């Protein structure tokens, strides 16, 4: 099963450890809306309980040239691997760029697809326990985009923690 970190009427944040032979999942919404699923696989993190803490931002609509900011999370241990996820979606004209800003290390920028938006994933290693810094990405588009960002702090499995992004998954 999935472990829920955050859930409300517009967003869900959870994690799952793949077992041998697992290849896909079906997500079913209950609110009668179209959903955008952002998923990614990491390897090299703590093998049984990898997540320290996570959070989602509130739903927002931003215009081109605007910053999209992930929420801060209160990490409980030093050396957490803090992952930031920035989706930018629109049904009018897809955004053309979504660029994570320093000091975050940009791990992935994916898209745009012909009908949708962009996804960016980045990380920082947080040396001390406590509130993580918010992380920012800049969106470039000719219209506005919808977004709900997320922050996920992973426990250190080794020092330094160096998970590898195995695969992004995106779509409606």
mmCIF file of C-alpha atoms in Angstrom:
data_model
loop_
_atom_site.group_PDB
_atom_site.id
_atom_site.type_symbol
_atom_site.label_atom_id
_atom_site.label_comp_id
_atom_site.label_asym_id
_atom_site.label_seq_id
_atom_site.Cartn_x
_atom_site.Cartn_y
_atom_site.Cartn_z
ATOM 1 C CA UNK A 1 0.000 0.000 0.000
ATOM 2 C CA UNK A 2 0.788 3.676 -0.069
ATOM 3 C CA UNK A 3 1.737 5.740 2.969
ATOM 4 C CA UNK A 4 -0.098 9.072 2.991
ATOM 5 C CA UNK A 5 1.840 12.194 3.954
ATOM 6 C CA UNK A 6 -0.713 14.810 2.875
ATOM 7 C CA UNK A 7 -4.231 14.569 1.488
ATOM 8 C CA UNK A 8 -7.006 17.092 0.845
ATOM 9 C CA UNK A 9 -9.552 17.789 -1.889
ATOM 10 C CA UNK A 10 -6.936 19.081 -4.368
ATOM 11 C CA UNK A 11 -3.691 17.272 -3.557
ATOM 12 C CA UNK A 12 -2.226 13.996 -2.342
ATOM 13 C CA UNK A 13 1.357 13.258 -1.350
ATOM 14 C CA UNK A 14 2.376 9.730 -0.514
ATOM 15 C CA UNK A 15 5.097 7.155 -0.963
ATOM 16 C CA UNK A 16 5.419 3.477 -1.705
ATOM 17 C CA UNK A 17 8.315 1.025 -1.862
ATOM 18 C CA UNK A 18 8.144 -1.164 -4.947
ATOM 19 C CA UNK A 19 8.114 -4.902 -4.330
ATOM 20 C CA UNK A 20 9.559 -7.377 -6.810
ATOM 21 C CA UNK A 21 7.284 -7.685 -9.818
ATOM 22 C CA UNK A 22 5.319 -4.468 -9.303
ATOM 23 C CA UNK A 23 5.094 -2.538 -12.560
ATOM 24 C CA UNK A 24 2.087 -0.192 -12.422
ATOM 25 C CA UNK A 25 -0.620 1.370 -10.277
ATOM 26 C CA UNK A 26 -4.130 2.605 -10.870
ATOM 27 C CA UNK A 27 -5.146 5.832 -9.165
ATOM 28 C CA UNK A 28 -8.843 6.600 -8.843
ATOM 29 C CA UNK A 29 -10.146 10.070 -7.958
ATOM 30 C CA UNK A 30 -13.278 10.648 -5.940
ATOM 31 C CA UNK A 31 -14.086 14.279 -6.664
ATOM 32 C CA UNK A 32 -15.113 14.073 -10.329
ATOM 33 C CA UNK A 33 -12.200 16.148 -11.631
ATOM 34 C CA UNK A 34 -9.378 15.492 -14.029
ATOM 35 C CA UNK A 35 -6.199 14.628 -12.126
ATOM 36 C CA UNK A 36 -2.558 15.206 -12.926
ATOM 37 C CA UNK A 37 -0.355 12.500 -11.442
ATOM 38 C CA UNK A 38 3.315 13.242 -10.826
ATOM 39 C CA UNK A 39 5.385 10.263 -9.840
ATOM 40 C CA UNK A 40 9.049 9.432 -9.710
ATOM 41 C CA UNK A 41 11.221 6.596 -8.504
ATOM 42 C CA UNK A 42 14.370 7.020 -6.451
ATOM 43 C CA UNK A 43 16.935 4.398 -5.627
ATOM 44 C CA UNK A 44 19.662 4.618 -2.996
ATOM 45 C CA UNK A 45 17.480 5.964 -0.180
ATOM 46 C CA UNK A 46 16.643 4.271 3.144
ATOM 47 C CA UNK A 47 15.188 0.875 2.206
ATOM 48 C CA UNK A 48 12.247 0.419 4.613
ATOM 49 C CA UNK A 49 11.015 3.821 5.806
ATOM 50 C CA UNK A 50 12.599 6.458 3.570
ATOM 51 C CA UNK A 51 10.472 9.533 4.281
ATOM 52 C CA UNK A 52 11.127 11.916 7.161
ATOM 53 C CA UNK A 53 8.423 14.489 6.332
ATOM 54 C CA UNK A 54 6.637 16.060 3.383
ATOM 55 C CA UNK A 55 4.150 18.790 2.499
ATOM 56 C CA UNK A 56 2.175 20.240 -0.407
ATOM 57 C CA UNK A 57 1.647 23.895 -1.213
ATOM 58 C CA UNK A 58 -1.810 25.280 -1.760
ATOM 59 C CA UNK A 59 -3.280 25.281 -5.258
ATOM 60 C CA UNK A 60 -2.301 28.436 -7.120
ATOM 61 C CA UNK A 61 -2.417 30.001 -10.558
ATOM 62 C CA UNK A 62 0.693 31.938 -11.612
ATOM 63 C CA UNK A 63 1.631 33.888 -14.723
ATOM 64 C CA UNK A 64 4.745 33.621 -16.879
ATOM 65 C CA UNK A 65 7.921 34.872 -15.245
ATOM 66 C CA UNK A 66 6.569 34.091 -11.777
ATOM 67 C CA UNK A 67 8.219 32.090 -9.046
ATOM 68 C CA UNK A 68 6.718 28.806 -7.928
ATOM 69 C CA UNK A 69 7.811 28.001 -4.379
ATOM 70 C CA UNK A 70 7.766 24.682 -2.541
ATOM 71 C CA UNK A 71 6.793 24.585 1.134
ATOM 72 C CA UNK A 72 9.285 24.322 3.996
ATOM 73 C CA UNK A 73 9.200 21.092 6.014
ATOM 74 C CA UNK A 74 10.475 20.472 9.579
ATOM 75 C CA UNK A 75 13.128 17.765 9.155
ATOM 76 C CA UNK A 76 13.921 15.664 12.225
ATOM 77 C CA UNK A 77 17.468 14.502 11.421
ATOM 78 C CA UNK A 78 20.595 15.989 9.894
ATOM 79 C CA UNK A 79 21.546 15.256 6.267
ATOM 80 C CA UNK A 80 18.011 14.764 4.940
ATOM 81 C CA UNK A 81 17.777 14.702 1.141
ATOM 82 C CA UNK A 82 15.073 17.331 0.525
ATOM 83 C CA UNK A 83 13.299 16.830 -2.818
ATOM 84 C CA UNK A 84 11.310 19.671 -4.400
ATOM 85 C CA UNK A 85 8.651 18.953 -7.026
ATOM 86 C CA UNK A 86 7.266 21.696 -9.281
ATOM 87 C CA UNK A 87 4.467 20.792 -11.701
ATOM 88 C CA UNK A 88 3.163 23.558 -13.990
ATOM 89 C CA UNK A 89 0.033 22.684 -15.941
ATOM 90 C CA UNK A 90 -2.311 24.543 -18.253
ATOM 91 C CA UNK A 91 -5.093 23.717 -20.675
ATOM 92 C CA UNK A 92 -4.549 26.811 -22.843
ATOM 93 C CA UNK A 93 -0.888 26.947 -23.950
ATOM 94 C CA UNK A 94 1.749 24.760 -22.320
ATOM 95 C CA UNK A 95 4.565 26.534 -20.462
ATOM 96 C CA UNK A 96 7.870 26.549 -22.287
ATOM 97 C CA UNK A 97 10.322 26.493 -19.366
ATOM 98 C CA UNK A 98 10.378 25.653 -15.661
ATOM 99 C CA UNK A 99 13.794 26.333 -14.135
ATOM 100 C CA UNK A 100 14.771 25.421 -10.540
ATOM 101 C CA UNK A 101 16.826 28.196 -8.919
ATOM 102 C CA UNK A 102 20.049 27.891 -6.909
ATOM 103 C CA UNK A 103 20.902 26.401 -4.422
ATOM 104 C CA UNK A 104 18.690 23.500 -5.491
ATOM 105 C CA UNK A 105 20.291 20.891 -7.756
ATOM 106 C CA UNK A 106 18.028 20.385 -10.778
ATOM 107 C CA UNK A 107 17.554 16.644 -11.225
ATOM 108 C CA UNK A 108 14.899 16.714 -13.936
ATOM 109 C CA UNK A 109 12.919 19.013 -16.189
ATOM 110 C CA UNK A 110 10.330 17.072 -18.166
ATOM 111 C CA UNK A 111 7.906 18.270 -20.860
ATOM 112 C CA UNK A 112 6.117 20.073 -22.185
ATOM 113 C CA UNK A 113 3.883 17.488 -23.741
ATOM 114 C CA UNK A 114 1.571 18.461 -26.586
ATOM 115 C CA UNK A 115 -1.385 18.908 -24.250
ATOM 116 C CA UNK A 116 -0.002 19.610 -20.844
ATOM 117 C CA UNK A 117 2.681 21.254 -18.819
ATOM 118 C CA UNK A 118 6.099 20.835 -17.321
ATOM 119 C CA UNK A 119 7.557 19.022 -14.354
ATOM 120 C CA UNK A 120 10.767 19.901 -12.545
ATOM 121 C CA UNK A 121 12.366 17.939 -9.698
ATOM 122 C CA UNK A 122 15.375 19.099 -7.690
ATOM 123 C CA UNK A 123 17.021 18.566 -4.336
ATOM 124 C CA UNK A 124 19.200 19.982 -1.597
ATOM 125 C CA UNK A 125 20.922 18.147 1.242
ATOM 126 C CA UNK A 126 19.972 19.705 4.558
ATOM 127 C CA UNK A 127 22.928 19.574 6.945
ATOM 128 C CA UNK A 128 20.994 20.140 10.202
ATOM 129 C CA UNK A 129 17.552 19.137 11.442
ATOM 130 C CA UNK A 130 14.929 21.888 11.377
ATOM 131 C CA UNK A 131 12.906 23.879 8.883
ATOM 132 C CA UNK A 132 14.017 23.288 5.315
ATOM 133 C CA UNK A 133 14.409 26.347 3.112
ATOM 134 C CA UNK A 134 11.698 26.905 0.533
ATOM 135 C CA UNK A 135 12.887 26.205 -3.005
ATOM 136 C CA UNK A 136 11.935 28.199 -6.089
ATOM 137 C CA UNK A 137 11.482 27.544 -9.800
ATOM 138 C CA UNK A 138 10.710 30.187 -12.442
ATOM 139 C CA UNK A 139 8.010 29.402 -15.010
ATOM 140 C CA UNK A 140 8.033 30.754 -18.571
ATOM 141 C CA UNK A 141 4.699 30.766 -20.399
ATOM 142 C CA UNK A 142 2.428 33.000 -22.473
ATOM 143 C CA UNK A 143 -0.584 32.312 -20.243
ATOM 144 C CA UNK A 144 -1.061 31.316 -16.633
ATOM 145 C CA UNK A 145 -0.341 27.885 -15.135
ATOM 146 C CA UNK A 146 -1.866 25.855 -12.322
ATOM 147 C CA UNK A 147 0.415 24.354 -9.713
ATOM 148 C CA UNK A 148 0.561 22.499 -6.412
ATOM 149 C CA UNK A 149 4.202 22.046 -5.388
ATOM 150 C CA UNK A 150 5.534 19.492 -2.953
ATOM 151 C CA UNK A 151 8.530 18.977 -0.680
ATOM 152 C CA UNK A 152 9.626 15.530 0.443
ATOM 153 C CA UNK A 153 12.489 15.004 2.906
ATOM 154 C CA UNK A 154 14.152 11.585 2.758
ATOM 155 C CA UNK A 155 16.148 10.090 5.605
ATOM 156 C CA UNK A 156 19.852 9.663 4.965
ATOM 157 C CA UNK A 157 20.716 6.034 4.215
ATOM 158 C CA UNK A 158 24.389 6.874 3.911
ATOM 159 C CA UNK A 159 26.436 10.020 4.215
ATOM 160 C CA UNK A 160 26.170 11.786 1.923
ATOM 161 C CA UNK A 161 22.802 10.542 0.714
ATOM 162 C CA UNK A 162 22.796 10.271 -3.046
ATOM 163 C CA UNK A 163 19.499 8.860 -4.326
ATOM 164 C CA UNK A 164 19.252 8.458 -8.066
ATOM 165 C CA UNK A 165 16.177 9.541 -10.008
ATOM 166 C CA UNK A 166 15.211 6.343 -11.805
ATOM 167 C CA UNK A 167 12.138 7.448 -13.736
ATOM 168 C CA UNK A 168 9.687 10.315 -13.899
ATOM 169 C CA UNK A 169 6.029 9.633 -14.578
ATOM 170 C CA UNK A 170 3.617 12.354 -15.639
ATOM 171 C CA UNK A 171 0.276 12.677 -17.283
ATOM 172 C CA UNK A 172 -3.392 13.314 -16.869
#
